[in-house]
Amino acid sequence: MQSNPLPSESDEILLAQPRGFCAGVDRAINIVNEALSRFGAPIYVRHEIVHNKYVVDELRAKGAIFVDGIDEIPRGAIVIYSAHGVSQQVRQDAAERGLQVYDATCPLVTKVHVEVVKLCKDGFTVFMIGHAGHPEVEGTMGQVESGIFLIENLEDVEKLNFSADERLAFVTQTTLSVDETKEIVNALTKKFPKIIQPKKQDICYATQNRQDAVKFMAPQVQLVIVVGSQASSNSNRLRELAEKLGVPAYMVDAPDQLRPEWFEGKKRVGLTAGASAPESLAQAIVARIQEFGPRQIRSLDGVVEDVTFSLPKNLTHPV
Ligand code: SF4
């Protein structure tokens, strides 16, 4: 149960709890840092390791080279897969190129990969609820050669032309809006009452907790700042959620993107950060907001996360 001290009369910045790095992002960044310190630069990373410009720029400065295609990597080099996961085709291309692979796919994304493979093997047609073009969606759908279809919205559900008696199942991207996904799931289960649902929700704990924290914070503030980069799915969902709750919200990934006029007449400003945004960046943004006028800082109550994921064994215990 969340509780809060009585509101103060002075202008404030309210900090959502939890915010920022999740266990999957933390692990992915640690894998790149560990590889850099063990093997030295350059270390190739397929796709941005996590969707945050600040993090990517920092790792690039240390010697990480970010590429979109395996064919951009010299034969025999080291490659790290991003937290979003990769398709089987990418794994095959890397093997053919003789690359030394360290996999930073978040274990919660891998869990969905395993589900998809099992369902398809058992003869199910699988629907993936997610956003077209997102690397996690490409990676998950790319676990199988056929039998998986993307659903982005309610209209896609309406268009589905399957018999209610077919063997059907669905999985979801891990970083979706919890509420919007519920609507799509309800439409799917109404249309296909026998559809198989994931045993445990695919939307991850970090996405759920950060959205819950915004729901708690939004009614207490007149403006929400989300620290996150444009490509970050979970950060975009936080901004949309605040707006749906009737609070103007902006997403920024550098202090100089803040505009002083956003804060005029706003007594209480809420700040949250997507799962790929570091706390140091959130603090730099808080400091910049303070330059527009003094504000007390108040951390809200919320879930304290203690999830951690270990690094890949082939990195920590090389044979
Ligand atoms: Fe893993 Fe969730 Fe973090 Fe994505 S947001 S890296 S699925 S814990």
XYZ file of C-alpha atoms and ligand atoms in Angstrom:
327
model
C 0.000 0.000 0.000
C 1.499 3.340 -1.042
C 1.363 6.257 1.354
C 2.706 9.737 1.165
C 3.505 12.677 3.443
C 1.124 15.640 3.274
C 1.843 17.857 0.267
C 4.121 20.791 0.922
C 3.122 24.322 -0.053
C 6.377 25.017 -1.879
C 7.057 24.085 -5.509
C 8.149 20.486 -5.787
C 9.601 17.787 -7.978
C 8.054 14.419 -7.161
C 10.193 11.416 -8.082
C 8.355 8.258 -9.139
C 9.366 4.990 -7.458
C 10.504 2.826 -9.104
C 12.046 4.578 -12.112
C 15.037 4.011 -14.379
C 17.183 0.947 -14.883
C 15.636 -2.511 -14.699
C 17.554 -5.725 -14.110
C 17.690 -6.582 -17.830
C 19.191 -3.219 -18.785
C 21.651 -3.317 -15.910
C 22.811 -6.764 -17.009
C 23.117 -5.760 -20.689
C 25.295 -2.745 -19.889
C 27.418 -4.835 -17.501
C 27.980 -7.389 -20.268
C 29.362 -4.721 -22.623
C 31.547 -3.228 -19.881
C 32.807 -6.660 -18.857
C 33.606 -7.612 -22.468
C 35.432 -4.309 -22.975
C 37.538 -4.834 -19.875
C 38.285 -8.518 -20.643
C 38.970 -8.304 -24.367
C 39.560 -4.579 -25.009
C 38.051 -2.455 -27.798
C 36.514 -2.813 -30.248
C 33.522 -4.813 -29.122
C 30.674 -4.970 -31.615
C 27.094 -4.655 -30.370
C 24.198 -5.603 -32.592
C 21.656 -2.795 -32.318
C 21.710 -0.239 -29.473
C 22.410 -2.352 -26.367
C 19.440 -0.587 -24.728
C 17.363 2.235 -26.165
C 19.076 5.124 -24.453
C 21.285 7.634 -26.247
C 23.261 8.557 -23.121
C 24.125 4.904 -22.384
C 25.011 4.162 -26.006
C 27.230 7.270 -26.307
C 29.043 6.363 -23.088
C 29.761 2.800 -24.269
C 30.752 4.038 -27.728
C 33.324 6.309 -26.090
C 34.786 3.227 -24.347
C 35.156 1.324 -27.633
C 31.803 -0.345 -28.360
C 30.769 -0.251 -32.015
C 27.013 -0.412 -32.614
C 25.865 -2.032 -35.845
C 22.491 -3.033 -37.240
C 23.649 -5.900 -39.426
C 25.883 -8.873 -38.646
C 27.469 -8.354 -42.104
C 28.994 -5.093 -40.801
C 31.124 -7.040 -38.289
C 34.573 -8.385 -39.260
C 34.869 -12.196 -39.289
C 35.932 -13.687 -35.957
C 35.187 -10.488 -33.977
C 33.250 -10.285 -30.699
C 29.572 -9.403 -30.851
C 27.047 -8.743 -28.112
C 23.324 -9.061 -28.799
C 21.220 -6.265 -27.319
C 18.756 -6.699 -24.428
C 15.894 -6.826 -26.979
C 16.978 -10.231 -28.300
C 17.639 -11.502 -31.825
C 16.044 -13.831 -34.354
C 17.379 -17.282 -35.181
C 18.521 -15.860 -38.525
C 20.827 -13.403 -36.727
C 22.284 -16.267 -34.646
C 22.862 -18.265 -37.813
C 24.508 -15.310 -39.598
C 26.813 -14.761 -36.605
C 27.795 -18.442 -36.533
C 28.535 -18.416 -40.266
C 30.772 -15.382 -39.760
C 32.624 -17.119 -36.927
C 31.714 -14.409 -34.423
C 32.323 -14.841 -30.711
C 28.897 -14.165 -29.217
C 27.887 -12.832 -25.806
C 24.144 -12.648 -25.415
C 22.664 -9.701 -23.512
C 19.065 -10.644 -24.365
C 17.040 -9.975 -21.221
C 16.102 -13.306 -19.613
C 12.470 -12.138 -19.574
C 12.588 -11.747 -23.367
C 14.252 -15.167 -23.699
C 11.360 -16.605 -21.696
C 8.957 -15.365 -24.407
C 11.229 -16.821 -27.131
C 11.060 -20.212 -25.438
C 7.259 -19.962 -25.189
C 6.913 -19.165 -28.903
C 9.108 -22.071 -29.983
C 7.250 -24.503 -27.753
C 3.807 -23.326 -28.867
C 4.707 -23.560 -32.562
C 6.235 -26.993 -32.031
C 2.975 -28.082 -30.389
C 1.052 -26.994 -33.485
C -0.306 -23.661 -32.296
C -0.649 -20.543 -34.426
C 0.755 -17.726 -32.299
C -0.261 -14.072 -32.212
C 2.313 -11.635 -30.906
C 0.901 -8.434 -29.410
C 3.508 -5.737 -30.000
C 4.787 -2.881 -32.154
C 5.916 -3.482 -35.739
C 9.594 -2.792 -36.319
C 10.634 -2.953 -32.659
C 13.756 -5.150 -32.348
C 12.180 -7.235 -29.568
C 9.230 -8.044 -31.835
C 11.548 -8.909 -34.735
C 13.610 -11.130 -32.438
C 10.632 -12.928 -30.904
C 8.797 -13.453 -34.191
C 12.078 -14.577 -35.698
C 12.310 -17.576 -33.368
C 10.182 -19.542 -35.817
C 10.004 -19.622 -39.599
C 6.215 -19.388 -39.821
C 3.002 -19.595 -37.829
C 3.338 -16.303 -35.910
C 1.372 -13.117 -36.625
C 1.718 -9.585 -35.239
C -1.216 -7.816 -33.582
C -0.763 -4.106 -32.909
C -4.299 -2.989 -32.065
C -7.976 -3.899 -31.794
C -8.496 -3.489 -35.554
C -5.905 -6.217 -36.137
C -7.892 -8.538 -33.885
C -11.074 -7.818 -35.864
C -9.314 -8.685 -39.119
C -8.103 -12.106 -37.880
C -9.597 -14.831 -39.995
C -9.199 -18.026 -37.986
C -11.775 -20.500 -36.763
C -12.442 -20.418 -33.014
C -11.609 -24.148 -32.917
C -8.059 -23.795 -34.249
C -5.092 -24.195 -31.920
C -4.326 -20.540 -31.168
C -2.124 -18.837 -28.590
C -0.696 -15.403 -27.937
C 2.380 -13.803 -26.401
C 3.212 -10.122 -25.899
C 6.144 -7.728 -26.153
C 7.518 -7.150 -22.649
C 7.273 -3.345 -22.634
C 3.684 -2.609 -23.662
C 1.005 -0.518 -21.995
C -0.573 -2.830 -19.425
C -4.041 -1.293 -19.921
C -4.029 -1.253 -23.737
C -2.766 -4.834 -23.826
C -5.617 -5.876 -21.544
C -8.084 -4.474 -24.102
C -6.451 -6.429 -26.929
C -6.311 -9.605 -24.816
C -10.010 -9.216 -23.948
C -10.882 -8.846 -27.638
C -8.783 -11.913 -28.505
C -10.281 -14.096 -25.790
C -13.786 -12.963 -26.748
C -13.216 -13.845 -30.398
C -11.284 -17.053 -29.647
C -12.481 -18.366 -26.250
C -10.098 -21.350 -26.403
C -6.972 -19.275 -27.126
C -3.990 -20.189 -24.944
C -2.655 -17.343 -22.778
C 0.876 -17.038 -21.414
C 1.116 -18.840 -18.045
C 2.610 -15.734 -16.539
C 2.114 -12.329 -18.099
C 4.795 -11.459 -20.688
C 4.745 -7.729 -19.844
C 7.683 -7.601 -17.471
C 7.774 -6.608 -13.813
C 9.753 -3.420 -14.609
C 7.237 -2.173 -17.179
C 4.349 -2.942 -14.827
C 5.993 -1.276 -11.798
C 6.973 1.914 -13.695
C 3.456 2.273 -15.104
C 1.915 1.721 -11.653
C 4.264 4.405 -10.259
C 3.099 6.908 -12.900
C -0.542 6.094 -12.096
C 0.186 6.896 -8.459
C 2.163 10.063 -9.247
C 0.067 11.625 -12.039
C -2.920 12.759 -9.912
C -0.503 14.637 -7.617
C 1.294 16.711 -10.284
C 0.571 19.209 -13.050
C 3.328 18.056 -15.398
C 5.228 14.814 -15.948
C 8.764 14.590 -17.302
C 9.794 11.153 -18.561
C 13.514 10.566 -18.881
C 13.886 8.337 -21.918
C 14.946 8.186 -25.555
C 12.556 8.241 -28.521
C 13.202 4.595 -29.441
C 12.454 3.349 -25.924
C 9.119 1.526 -25.949
C 8.600 1.477 -22.183
C 9.489 5.205 -21.857
C 6.968 6.114 -24.559
C 4.314 4.127 -22.728
C 5.024 6.130 -19.522
C 4.545 9.434 -21.354
C 1.329 8.223 -23.005
C 0.009 6.939 -19.687
C 0.544 10.303 -17.950
C -1.236 12.043 -20.832
C -4.133 9.569 -20.656
C -4.430 10.448 -16.983
C -4.866 14.080 -18.032
C -1.394 15.407 -17.209
C 0.813 17.039 -19.863
C 3.957 14.949 -20.298
C 7.241 15.347 -22.146
C 9.971 12.798 -22.799
C 13.572 14.008 -22.827
C 16.971 12.329 -22.889
C 19.194 15.343 -22.220
C 18.865 18.299 -19.811
C 19.056 20.856 -22.639
C 15.826 19.481 -24.144
C 13.803 20.901 -21.239
C 11.915 24.131 -22.029
C 11.453 26.676 -19.191
C 7.907 27.499 -20.350
C 6.758 23.894 -19.623
C 7.259 24.589 -15.920
C 5.550 28.013 -15.698
C 2.705 27.913 -13.171
C 3.320 24.207 -12.438
C 3.597 23.840 -8.678
C 4.272 20.126 -8.682
C 6.239 18.399 -11.392
C 6.543 14.618 -11.517
C 9.610 12.878 -12.854
C 10.006 9.282 -13.922
C 12.524 7.434 -16.083
C 12.156 4.535 -18.498
C 13.855 1.224 -17.791
C 16.792 2.122 -20.046
C 17.485 5.570 -18.531
C 20.296 5.871 -15.960
C 19.723 7.586 -12.612
C 22.666 9.938 -13.301
C 20.765 11.311 -16.311
C 17.562 11.624 -14.249
C 19.521 13.586 -11.631
C 21.039 15.866 -14.305
C 17.518 16.577 -15.537
C 16.314 17.288 -11.982
C 19.226 19.731 -11.589
C 18.270 21.502 -14.814
C 14.618 21.812 -13.691
C 15.921 23.434 -10.485
C 17.635 26.084 -12.610
C 14.191 27.259 -13.801
C 13.224 27.937 -10.181
C 13.867 26.311 -6.785
C 11.805 23.257 -5.969
C 11.855 20.799 -3.114
C 12.514 17.232 -4.156
C 10.297 14.505 -2.785
C 10.636 10.787 -3.498
C 7.315 9.012 -3.674
C 6.722 5.647 -2.079
C 6.484 2.639 -4.320
C 7.724 -0.847 -5.027
C 11.369 -1.476 -4.191
C 12.759 -3.843 -6.817
C 15.359 -6.440 -5.957
C 15.497 -8.395 -9.214
C 18.983 -9.171 -10.555
C 20.136 -11.302 -13.481
C 23.527 -12.954 -13.656
C 25.946 -12.411 -16.539
C 26.301 -15.090 -19.247
C 28.495 -17.991 -18.111
C 30.655 -17.916 -21.268
C 31.675 -14.378 -20.232
C 32.257 -14.921 -16.523
C 33.651 -18.499 -16.805
C 35.283 -18.749 -20.220
C 36.486 -22.268 -21.062
Fe 13.949 -7.055 -19.331
Fe 11.710 -5.756 -18.768
Fe 14.021 -4.536 -18.582
Fe 13.072 -5.175 -20.994
S 12.192 -3.705 -19.542
S 15.164 -5.412 -20.279
S 12.068 -7.141 -20.492
S 13.352 -6.282 -17.313
